[in-house]
Amino acid sequence: EAQVTQNPRYLITVTGKKLTVTCSQNMNHEYMSWYRQDPGLGLRQIYYSMNVEVTDKGDVPEGYKVSRKEKRNFPLILESPSPNQTSLYFCASGYRADEQYFGPGTRLTVT
Amino acid sequence: GQQVMQIPQYQHVQEGEDFTTYCNSSTTLSNIQWYKQRPGGHPVFLIQLVKSGEVKKQKRLTFQFGEAKKNSSLHITATQTTDVGTYFCADSGTYKYIFGTGTRLKVLA
């Protein structure tokens, strides 16, 4: 089944404790992207990747890191999480910047 | 930077009524995509428009791209309870996406 998977789905952590949210797709998509969704603000792009080893900043990259060592994986890293990074995170993939397939989301709470 | 606003923010309709959401950009849109997100779910792609003035239909849904490529609209005819959710537009540009703020639709049976 074609899909985008994210792990974990839910995470509660404390300020400053490094964490990684994994994202994997099995559709051989070149393009992958991370978003955060906050009430009233819609979806805001954090980082995107056009292909392996090629990444670029979206609208809200501060406090996040990404890497694209393999085509199928695009992990999101929070080196020192803060409470303002409490949000719902979505990973997405697609062929170039066409139709995007979204993962199920990761709800992160930073206390 | 570019801002993409959607109106209305919320809309409650009786089942069978029509619904329209508008997407307005502060700058010219490259391409416009529309997504639907059911409550508790993830966004799902509906359609992409690329040409000025383009109109596309999917059953009861009609999508339109403005002549100046600064706005777009989604119209649903005779809403059904299955239409409940939040509708987002997005400027897909090259690779950087700017999403609209979304319109949350509730359909009363």
Short mmCIF file of C-alpha atoms in Angstrom, two decimals:
data_model
loop_
_atom_site.label_atom_id
_atom_site.label_comp_id
_atom_site.label_asym_id
_atom_site.label_seq_id
_atom_site.Cartn_x
_atom_site.Cartn_y
_atom_site.Cartn_z
CA GLU A 1 0.00 0.00 0.00
CA ALA A 2 1.33 3.43 -1.01
CA GLN A 3 1.79 5.50 2.10
CA VAL A 4 3.71 8.02 4.17
CA THR A 5 4.44 6.87 7.71
CA GLN A 6 5.47 8.96 10.68
CA ASN A 7 6.73 7.93 14.09
CA PRO A 8 5.93 8.53 16.81
CA ARG A 9 2.30 9.56 16.40
CA TYR A 10 2.19 11.17 19.83
CA LEU A 11 5.05 12.50 21.92
CA ILE A 12 5.24 14.40 25.19
CA THR A 13 8.70 15.65 26.07
CA VAL A 14 10.48 18.26 28.15
CA THR A 15 12.23 21.42 27.12
CA GLY A 16 15.73 20.85 25.80
CA LYS A 17 15.57 17.08 25.27
CA LYS A 18 16.58 16.32 21.69
CA LEU A 19 14.08 14.36 19.65
CA THR A 20 13.62 13.00 16.15
CA VAL A 21 10.39 12.42 14.28
CA THR A 22 10.83 9.93 11.48
CA CYS A 23 9.11 10.06 8.11
CA SER A 24 9.21 7.38 5.45
CA GLN A 25 7.49 6.98 2.08
CA ASN A 26 7.29 3.95 -0.20
CA MET A 27 6.27 5.72 -3.42
CA ASN A 28 9.76 6.59 -4.70
CA HIS A 29 8.91 10.29 -4.47
CA GLU A 30 11.66 12.83 -5.03
CA TYR A 31 10.01 15.60 -3.03
CA MET A 32 9.44 15.48 0.72
CA SER A 33 8.40 18.16 3.14
CA TRP A 34 7.61 18.89 6.79
CA TYR A 35 4.79 21.09 8.04
CA ARG A 36 3.47 22.22 11.35
CA GLN A 37 -0.20 22.92 11.90
CA ASP A 38 -1.41 25.32 14.57
CA PRO A 39 -4.99 26.55 15.14
CA GLY A 40 -5.81 29.57 13.02
CA LEU A 41 -2.46 29.46 11.21
CA GLY A 42 -3.05 26.66 8.74
CA LEU A 43 -0.12 24.56 7.57
CA ARG A 44 3.31 26.16 7.61
CA GLN A 45 6.22 24.59 5.81
CA ILE A 46 9.31 23.93 7.92
CA TYR A 47 11.75 22.33 5.48
CA TYR A 48 11.53 20.60 2.15
CA SER A 49 13.75 18.35 0.09
CA MET A 50 13.83 18.17 -3.69
CA ASN A 51 15.92 15.00 -3.71
CA VAL A 52 18.56 13.09 -1.80
CA GLU A 53 21.05 15.45 -0.11
CA VAL A 54 19.08 18.52 -1.33
CA THR A 55 17.12 20.39 1.32
CA ASP A 56 15.92 23.95 1.77
CA LYS A 57 14.14 26.10 4.33
CA GLY A 58 10.43 26.66 4.31
CA ASP A 59 8.65 29.47 6.11
CA VAL A 60 9.37 28.44 9.71
CA PRO A 61 12.71 26.57 9.88
CA GLU A 62 14.02 28.02 13.17
CA GLY A 63 14.66 25.35 15.80
CA TYR A 64 14.46 22.44 13.35
CA LYS A 65 16.92 20.37 11.35
CA VAL A 66 16.39 17.82 8.61
CA SER A 67 18.45 15.41 6.57
CA ARG A 68 17.81 13.43 3.39
CA LYS A 69 20.37 10.66 3.15
CA GLU A 70 18.01 8.23 1.46
CA LYS A 71 15.16 8.88 -0.94
CA ARG A 72 12.52 7.26 1.26
CA ASN A 73 13.38 8.88 4.62
CA PHE A 74 13.20 12.48 5.78
CA PRO A 75 13.58 12.80 9.56
CA LEU A 76 12.78 16.00 11.45
CA ILE A 77 15.14 16.81 14.30
CA LEU A 78 14.49 19.15 17.20
CA GLU A 79 17.87 19.65 18.88
CA SER A 80 16.52 21.59 21.86
CA PRO A 81 12.73 21.62 21.84
CA SER A 82 10.88 24.53 23.41
CA PRO A 83 7.19 24.89 24.37
CA ASN A 84 6.48 27.02 21.29
CA GLN A 85 7.24 23.95 19.19
CA THR A 86 4.19 22.20 20.63
CA SER A 87 2.19 21.48 17.51
CA LEU A 88 0.80 18.92 15.08
CA TYR A 89 3.46 17.94 12.54
CA PHE A 90 2.86 16.46 9.10
CA CYS A 91 5.31 14.94 6.69
CA ALA A 92 4.40 14.87 3.00
CA SER A 93 5.87 13.54 -0.23
CA GLY A 94 5.20 13.88 -3.93
CA TYR A 95 6.65 13.96 -7.42
CA ARG A 96 8.35 17.35 -7.63
CA ALA A 97 5.92 20.01 -6.36
CA ASP A 98 2.78 18.29 -7.58
CA GLU A 99 0.15 16.46 -5.56
CA GLN A 100 1.40 15.84 -2.05
CA TYR A 101 0.63 12.76 0.03
CA PHE A 102 0.52 13.48 3.73
CA GLY A 103 1.42 11.24 6.62
CA PRO A 104 -0.97 10.71 9.55
CA GLY A 105 0.64 13.40 11.71
CA THR A 106 2.65 13.57 14.92
CA ARG A 107 1.23 15.44 17.87
CA LEU A 108 4.11 16.88 19.89
CA THR A 109 3.82 18.47 23.31
CA VAL A 110 6.85 20.17 24.87
CA THR A 111 6.52 21.01 28.56
CA GLY B 1 6.50 37.58 2.68
CA GLN B 2 3.64 36.13 0.73
CA GLN B 3 0.36 35.70 2.58
CA VAL B 4 -2.50 33.48 1.50
CA MET B 5 -5.78 34.16 3.25
CA GLN B 6 -8.98 32.20 3.04
CA ILE B 7 -12.48 33.39 3.78
CA PRO B 8 -14.59 32.57 5.54
CA GLN B 9 -12.69 31.03 8.43
CA TYR B 10 -15.74 29.00 9.44
CA GLN B 11 -18.98 28.13 7.67
CA HIS B 12 -21.99 26.24 8.93
CA VAL B 13 -24.52 25.16 6.31
CA GLN B 14 -27.62 23.04 6.22
CA GLU B 15 -27.24 19.84 4.24
CA GLY B 16 -28.20 20.56 0.65
CA GLU B 17 -27.06 24.19 0.70
CA ASP B 18 -24.16 25.39 -1.40
CA PHE B 19 -20.78 26.42 0.00
CA THR B 20 -17.93 28.55 -1.32
CA THR B 21 -14.49 29.26 0.08
CA TYR B 22 -12.21 31.93 -1.34
CA CYS B 23 -8.45 31.97 -1.41
CA ASN B 24 -6.66 35.31 -1.83
CA SER B 25 -2.93 35.85 -2.19
CA SER B 26 -0.89 38.98 -1.58
CA THR B 27 1.25 38.07 -4.60
CA THR B 28 0.68 36.27 -7.88
CA LEU B 29 0.15 32.57 -7.39
CA SER B 30 2.27 30.10 -9.32
CA ASN B 31 -0.08 27.13 -9.22
CA ILE B 32 -2.92 26.59 -6.79
CA GLN B 33 -3.67 23.32 -5.09
CA TRP B 34 -6.66 22.47 -2.92
CA TYR B 35 -6.66 20.01 -0.02
CA LYS B 36 -9.33 18.68 2.32
CA GLN B 37 -8.66 17.68 5.90
CA ARG B 38 -11.31 15.74 7.76
CA PRO B 39 -11.51 16.27 11.54
CA GLY B 40 -8.65 14.37 13.17
CA GLY B 41 -7.19 13.46 9.79
CA HIS B 42 -4.47 14.57 7.45
CA PRO B 43 -4.76 16.81 4.37
CA VAL B 44 -5.79 15.02 1.19
CA PHE B 45 -5.11 16.45 -2.26
CA LEU B 46 -8.16 17.45 -4.27
CA ILE B 47 -6.92 19.25 -7.37
CA GLN B 48 -4.29 21.51 -8.95
CA LEU B 49 -4.97 24.53 -11.17
CA VAL B 50 -2.19 26.05 -13.24
CA LYS B 51 -3.70 28.35 -15.87
CA SER B 52 -5.20 31.79 -15.45
CA GLY B 53 -9.01 31.55 -15.50
CA GLU B 54 -8.97 27.76 -15.30
CA VAL B 55 -12.11 26.01 -14.10
CA LYS B 56 -12.21 22.35 -13.10
CA LYS B 57 -15.04 20.23 -11.79
CA GLN B 58 -15.12 17.12 -9.67
CA LYS B 59 -18.71 15.95 -9.25
CA ARG B 60 -20.26 18.56 -6.93
CA LEU B 61 -16.99 20.51 -6.50
CA THR B 62 -16.03 23.37 -8.81
CA PHE B 63 -12.59 24.95 -8.61
CA GLN B 64 -11.66 28.24 -10.23
CA PHE B 65 -8.39 30.10 -10.70
CA GLY B 66 -8.65 33.87 -11.02
CA GLU B 67 -7.72 35.66 -14.22
CA ALA B 68 -4.92 37.55 -12.48
CA LYS B 69 -3.76 34.39 -10.65
CA LYS B 70 -4.11 36.11 -7.29
CA ASN B 71 -7.19 34.26 -6.11
CA SER B 72 -9.02 31.00 -6.35
CA SER B 73 -12.31 29.55 -5.17
CA LEU B 74 -13.85 26.21 -4.32
CA HIS B 75 -17.61 25.83 -4.65
CA ILE B 76 -19.55 22.82 -3.39
CA THR B 77 -23.07 22.33 -4.70
CA ALA B 78 -25.68 20.71 -2.47
CA THR B 79 -23.42 19.92 0.47
CA GLN B 80 -23.53 16.55 2.15
CA THR B 81 -22.41 15.50 5.62
CA THR B 82 -19.39 13.84 4.03
CA ASP B 83 -18.16 17.31 2.97
CA VAL B 84 -17.37 18.21 6.59
CA GLY B 85 -13.77 19.24 7.12
CA THR B 86 -11.28 22.03 6.58
CA TYR B 87 -10.42 23.10 3.05
CA PHE B 88 -7.01 24.53 2.33
CA CYS B 89 -5.60 26.19 -0.73
CA ALA B 90 -1.87 26.21 -1.35
CA ASP B 91 0.49 28.02 -3.67
CA SER B 92 2.78 25.26 -4.83
CA GLY B 93 5.23 27.60 -6.55
CA THR B 94 8.42 25.75 -7.38
CA TYR B 95 9.07 23.64 -4.31
CA LYS B 96 8.17 26.00 -1.49
CA TYR B 97 4.55 25.73 -0.41
CA ILE B 98 2.46 28.48 1.12
CA PHE B 99 -0.83 27.22 2.52
CA GLY B 100 -3.90 29.30 3.14
CA THR B 101 -5.38 29.62 6.60
CA GLY B 102 -8.19 27.20 5.78
CA THR B 103 -12.00 27.24 5.88
CA ARG B 104 -13.69 24.89 8.29
CA LEU B 105 -17.00 23.59 6.98
CA LYS B 106 -19.69 22.09 9.15
CA VAL B 107 -22.76 20.56 7.55
CA LEU B 108 -25.91 20.26 9.62
CA ALA B 109 -28.12 17.31 8.73
#
